[in-house]
Amino acid sequence: MPGYSWATCCSAPYGFPAQAQLNENSLPLKGLQRQGIEFWQWQVSSEAESGRNIYTLVFDYQVFASPGKPVQLQLPAERIAFNSGAVVELPAWRFWLMAQLPDRLQPAKPTVIAQYPPTLQPTQMVQRALGVSLLLALLGSLVLLYRNADWGWLPMMNGHFARAYRQLKRLPATADGQKQAALLVQQAFNASFGQQMLSSHVPEFVARQPVFHSLQSQIDAFFAQANAVLYGGQLPDAGEYMQQCKTLTRQLRDCERRV
């Protein structure tokens, strides 16, 4: 049970000869309760001064009384004895005790404020923005995949130049590889043009399919080199020529895919 704690310190008004010793058996017993006041513990200290012993006694009390209104209580008087026969009387000490709460406390339940969950913030706009962001990310990924993927499992990704580019990557950088590369690109032009395509047909080709207009100069250069590779003449470096064919067919594939 909770209570209140006080400490009282009492000193003898005069000293005792050095041979006079405090009789601790005369001190109050710990745990002794009187009128709602419990003796909790005591502490004794002494010091010698001019051939005398000065004793200091500290008593701790705990109050268990719980009156509904202020009331006056008192610590009981104590009688302290020494082995020399001397006796010291500690007088009673009065004090006021007041409860922290009034006697007739209003019931708390009717006055308790109801508990409410936290107010939810609207998240519709955040969800919409997140959905739009995910959609844009998906579309961007599809565009990048459509533009750069070499797969041919979709019709729109399996154009004439896309197939030629995939086949060119497997050819060796040799004289024979040069000829195969020139034939592959030539066949892709023929399929896209709809007939056998020659260098003289390049203006007509880009006129029919304006998506290839930006590459007209590169197409003219290809036909000039292809004639040398296929029909005799000064052959370019095999590795360099293969790389030029790959670069041109990749650019033609991008135009073919409208990207």
C-alpha positions as a printed NumPy array, in Angstrom:
array([[   0.   ,    0.   ,    0.   ],
       [   1.552,    3.381,   -0.889],
       [   2.287,    5.844,    1.876],
       [   4.195,    8.98 ,    2.744],
       [   7.676,    9.106,    4.211],
       [   9.115,   11.563,    6.713],
       [  12.472,   11.62 ,    8.477],
       [  13.063,   13.288,   11.805],
       [  16.544,   13.949,   13.218],
       [  16.992,   14.318,   16.947],
       [  20.227,   15.091,   18.802],
       [  20.88 ,   14.903,   22.498],
       [  21.005,   18.401,   24.007],
       [  24.215,   17.537,   25.758],
       [  27.092,   15.18 ,   25.312],
       [  27.795,   12.032,   27.261],
       [  31.074,   10.811,   28.662],
       [  33.091,    8.713,   26.278],
       [  32.329,    5.541,   28.216],
       [  28.551,    6.148,   27.909],
       [  27.217,    3.992,   25.097],
       [  23.808,    4.155,   23.453],
       [  21.567,    1.206,   24.255],
       [  20.232,    0.29 ,   20.816],
       [  17.689,   -2.031,   22.394],
       [  15.851,    1.056,   23.608],
       [  15.311,    2.275,   20.033],
       [  11.842,    1.677,   18.506],
       [  11.324,   -1.562,   16.649],
       [  11.272,   -1.443,   12.879],
       [   7.822,   -2.095,   11.428],
       [   5.998,   -0.876,   14.507],
       [   2.692,    0.808,   13.543],
       [   0.864,    3.335,   15.707],
       [  -2.214,    5.28 ,   14.533],
       [  -1.508,    4.669,   10.839],
       [   2.182,    5.632,   11.147],
       [   4.802,    2.928,   10.703],
       [   8.333,    3.204,   12.031],
       [  10.436,    2.287,    9.027],
       [  14.079,    2.456,   10.06 ],
       [  16.602,    4.329,   12.169],
       [  20.178,    5.494,   11.689],
       [  22.669,    6.251,   14.458],
       [  25.946,    8.155,   14.135],
       [  28.315,    9.41 ,   16.795],
       [  31.414,   11.554,   17.035],
       [  33.845,   12.288,   19.824],
       [  34.318,   15.864,   20.903],
       [  36.226,   17.073,   23.973],
       [  36.053,   13.711,   25.678],
       [  32.349,   13.292,   24.997],
       [  30.287,   11.322,   22.503],
       [  27.743,   13.278,   20.442],
       [  24.974,   11.   ,   19.138],
       [  22.765,   11.834,   16.131],
       [  19.606,    9.774,   15.608],
       [  17.635,    9.756,   12.348],
       [  14.19 ,    8.111,   12.418],
       [  12.221,    7.347,    9.214],
       [   8.435,    6.989,    9.383],
       [   5.901,    6.02 ,    6.733],
       [   2.312,    7.221,    6.907],
       [  -0.4  ,    4.818,    5.759],
       [  -3.342,    6.91 ,    6.903],
       [  -5.484,    8.211,    4.034],
       [  -8.002,   10.744,    5.327],
       [ -10.416,   12.373,    2.912],
       [  -9.685,   15.839,    4.328],
       [  -6.733,   17.498,    6.084],
       [  -6.031,   15.989,    9.486],
       [  -3.423,   16.573,   12.17 ],
       [  -1.299,   13.585,   13.159],
       [   1.722,   13.231,   15.365],
       [   4.836,   11.117,   15.557],
       [   4.952,    9.361,   18.903],
       [   7.37 ,   10.365,   21.653],
       [  10.411,    8.133,   21.965],
       [  12.509,    7.239,   25.035],
       [  16.219,    6.645,   24.362],
       [  18.364,    4.986,   27.04 ],
       [  22.155,    4.679,   27.552],
       [  24.034,    1.963,   29.395],
       [  25.093,    4.553,   31.928],
       [  21.466,    4.913,   33.017],
       [  20.928,    8.251,   31.279],
       [  17.642,    8.653,   29.43 ],
       [  16.681,   11.11 ,   26.683],
       [  13.037,   11.867,   25.881],
       [  12.215,   12.709,   22.277],
       [   8.918,   14.636,   22.292],
       [   6.002,   13.895,   20.015],
       [   5.995,   15.841,   16.73 ],
       [   2.735,   16.992,   15.186],
       [   2.123,   17.479,   11.46 ],
       [  -0.728,   17.927,    9.034],
       [  -1.656,   15.295,    6.435],
       [  -3.767,   16.089,    3.393],
       [  -4.835,   13.598,    0.723],
       [  -3.798,   14.366,   -2.833],
       [  -7.353,   13.663,   -4.063],
       [ -10.608,   14.914,   -2.513],
       [ -12.755,   12.668,   -0.352],
       [ -15.703,   12.509,   -2.749],
       [ -14.009,   12.1  ,   -6.092],
       [ -16.282,   12.301,   -9.131],
       [ -16.328,    8.951,  -10.989],
       [ -13.801,    9.131,  -13.796],
       [ -15.582,    6.896,  -16.325],
       [ -18.289,    9.425,  -17.377],
       [ -15.666,   12.118,  -17.961],
       [ -13.183,   10.014,  -19.933],
       [ -12.596,   11.417,  -23.416],
       [ -13.332,    8.889,  -26.125],
       [ -10.382,    7.574,  -28.067],
       [ -10.464,    8.034,  -31.825],
       [  -8.175,    6.535,  -34.473],
       [  -5.842,    8.93 ,  -36.315],
       [  -7.329,   10.861,  -39.184],
       [  -6.619,    9.179,  -42.503],
       [  -5.015,   11.367,  -45.14 ],
       [  -6.324,   11.212,  -48.721],
       [  -4.03 ,    9.143,  -50.92 ],
       [  -5.949,    9.128,  -54.196],
       [  -3.625,   11.66 ,  -55.838],
       [  -0.535,    9.792,  -54.66 ],
       [  -1.929,    6.51 ,  -55.964],
       [  -2.769,    8.084,  -59.316],
       [   0.688,    9.61 ,  -59.608],
       [   2.237,    6.266,  -58.724],
       [   0.077,    4.507,  -61.31 ],
       [   1.021,    7.051,  -63.995],
       [   4.704,    6.695,  -63.108],
       [   4.521,    2.914,  -63.351],
       [   2.698,    3.158,  -66.679],
       [   5.301,    5.551,  -68.085],
       [   8.109,    3.306,  -66.836],
       [   6.454,    0.299,  -68.5  ],
       [   5.965,    2.175,  -71.776],
       [   9.558,    3.403,  -71.69 ],
       [  10.806,   -0.137,  -71.113],
       [   8.705,   -1.427,  -74.016],
       [  10.003,    1.333,  -76.299],
       [  13.606,    0.535,  -75.399],
       [  12.935,   -3.172,  -75.873],
       [  11.249,   -2.574,  -79.22 ],
       [  14.069,   -0.358,  -80.403],
       [  17.051,   -2.412,  -79.284],
       [  15.909,   -6.038,  -79.083],
       [  17.124,   -8.429,  -81.764],
       [  14.296,  -10.917,  -81.233],
       [  11.968,  -11.722,  -84.086],
       [   8.978,  -13.134,  -82.233],
       [   6.831,  -10.065,  -83.022],
       [   5.963,   -9.198,  -86.658],
       [   6.792,   -5.542,  -86.109],
       [  10.255,   -6.545,  -84.837],
       [  10.995,   -8.968,  -87.666],
       [  11.441,   -6.631,  -90.645],
       [  13.782,   -7.203,  -93.554],
       [  16.669,   -5.208,  -92.104],
       [  16.14 ,   -6.643,  -88.608],
       [  16.643,  -10.163,  -89.989],
       [  19.702,   -9.033,  -91.962],
       [  21.224,   -7.444,  -88.836],
       [  20.788,  -10.652,  -86.822],
       [  22.442,  -12.718,  -89.569],
       [  25.304,  -10.225,  -90.058],
       [  26.366,  -10.585,  -86.406],
       [  27.144,  -14.271,  -87.031],
       [  29.38 ,  -13.755,  -90.095],
       [  33.182,  -13.885,  -89.841],
       [  35.338,  -10.869,  -90.753],
       [  36.849,  -12.539,  -93.838],
       [  36.721,  -12.018,  -97.608],
       [  33.98 ,  -14.617,  -97.859],
       [  32.177,  -12.97 ,  -94.938],
       [  32.315,   -9.652,  -96.802],
       [  30.517,  -11.112,  -99.794],
       [  27.867,  -12.779,  -97.641],
       [  27.328,   -9.495,  -95.797],
       [  26.926,   -7.566,  -99.045],
       [  24.427,  -10.159, -100.341],
       [  22.416,  -10.133,  -97.077],
       [  22.058,   -6.355,  -97.107],
       [  21.301,   -6.388, -100.854],
       [  18.556,   -8.979, -100.327],
       [  17.064,   -6.879,  -97.531],
       [  16.926,   -3.853,  -99.886],
       [  15.351,   -5.986, -102.642],
       [  12.669,   -7.31 , -100.229],
       [  11.926,   -3.829,  -98.894],
       [  11.901,   -2.245, -102.401],
       [   9.839,   -5.043, -103.897],
       [  12.216,   -5.786, -106.784],
       [  15.877,   -5.993, -107.641],
       [  17.355,   -2.763, -106.325],
       [  20.342,   -1.035, -107.867],
       [  22.228,    2.095, -106.889],
       [  20.139,    4.044, -109.398],
       [  17.013,    3.088, -107.511],
       [  18.08 ,    4.725, -104.233],
       [  16.208,    8.039, -104.868],
       [  13.042,    6.134, -105.759],
       [  13.477,    3.884, -102.704],
       [  13.645,    6.785, -100.233],
       [  10.812,    8.527, -102.07 ],
       [   8.545,    5.504, -101.574],
       [   9.623,    5.059,  -97.939],
       [  10.481,    8.48 ,  -96.468],
       [  11.524,    6.887,  -93.134],
       [  14.827,    5.993,  -94.834],
       [  15.426,    9.49 ,  -96.241],
       [  17.95 ,   10.452,  -93.519],
       [  20.152,    7.485,  -94.519],
       [  20.234,    8.143,  -98.295],
       [  23.964,    9.03 ,  -98.361],
       [  24.873,    5.893,  -96.366],
       [  22.766,    3.748,  -98.75 ],
       [  24.562,    5.22 , -101.782],
       [  27.914,    4.44 , -100.124],
       [  26.838,    0.856,  -99.488],
       [  25.948,    0.171, -103.114],
       [  29.262,    1.665, -104.267],
       [  31.233,   -0.638, -101.952],
       [  28.977,   -3.655, -102.613],
       [  29.748,   -3.469, -106.345],
       [  33.476,   -3.681, -105.524],
       [  32.96 ,   -6.612, -103.126],
       [  30.604,   -8.613, -105.354],
       [  31.86 ,   -7.817, -108.843],
       [  35.565,   -7.294, -108.366],
       [  37.57 ,   -4.272, -107.466],
       [  39.565,   -2.873, -104.606],
       [  38.245,   -4.603, -101.483],
       [  38.012,   -2.623,  -98.241],
       [  39.332,   -4.004,  -94.922],
       [  37.145,   -6.975,  -93.97 ],
       [  36.664,   -6.006,  -90.309],
       [  35.908,   -2.395,  -91.151],
       [  33.482,   -3.358,  -93.913],
       [  31.628,   -5.809,  -91.67 ],
       [  31.249,   -3.119,  -89.015],
       [  29.935,   -0.64 ,  -91.613],
       [  27.326,   -3.177,  -92.751],
       [  26.222,   -3.839,  -89.178],
       [  25.961,   -0.13 ,  -88.414],
       [  23.953,    0.562,  -91.59 ],
       [  21.527,   -2.352,  -91.095],
       [  20.98 ,   -1.362,  -87.451],
       [  20.127,    2.181,  -88.533],
       [  17.858,    0.821,  -91.296],
       [  16.201,   -1.478,  -88.731],
       [  15.496,    1.507,  -86.444],
       [  13.947,    3.401,  -89.346],
       [  12.007,    0.291,  -90.29 ],
       [  10.595,    0.185,  -86.733],
       [   9.835,    3.935,  -86.826],
       [  12.026,    4.641,  -83.791]])
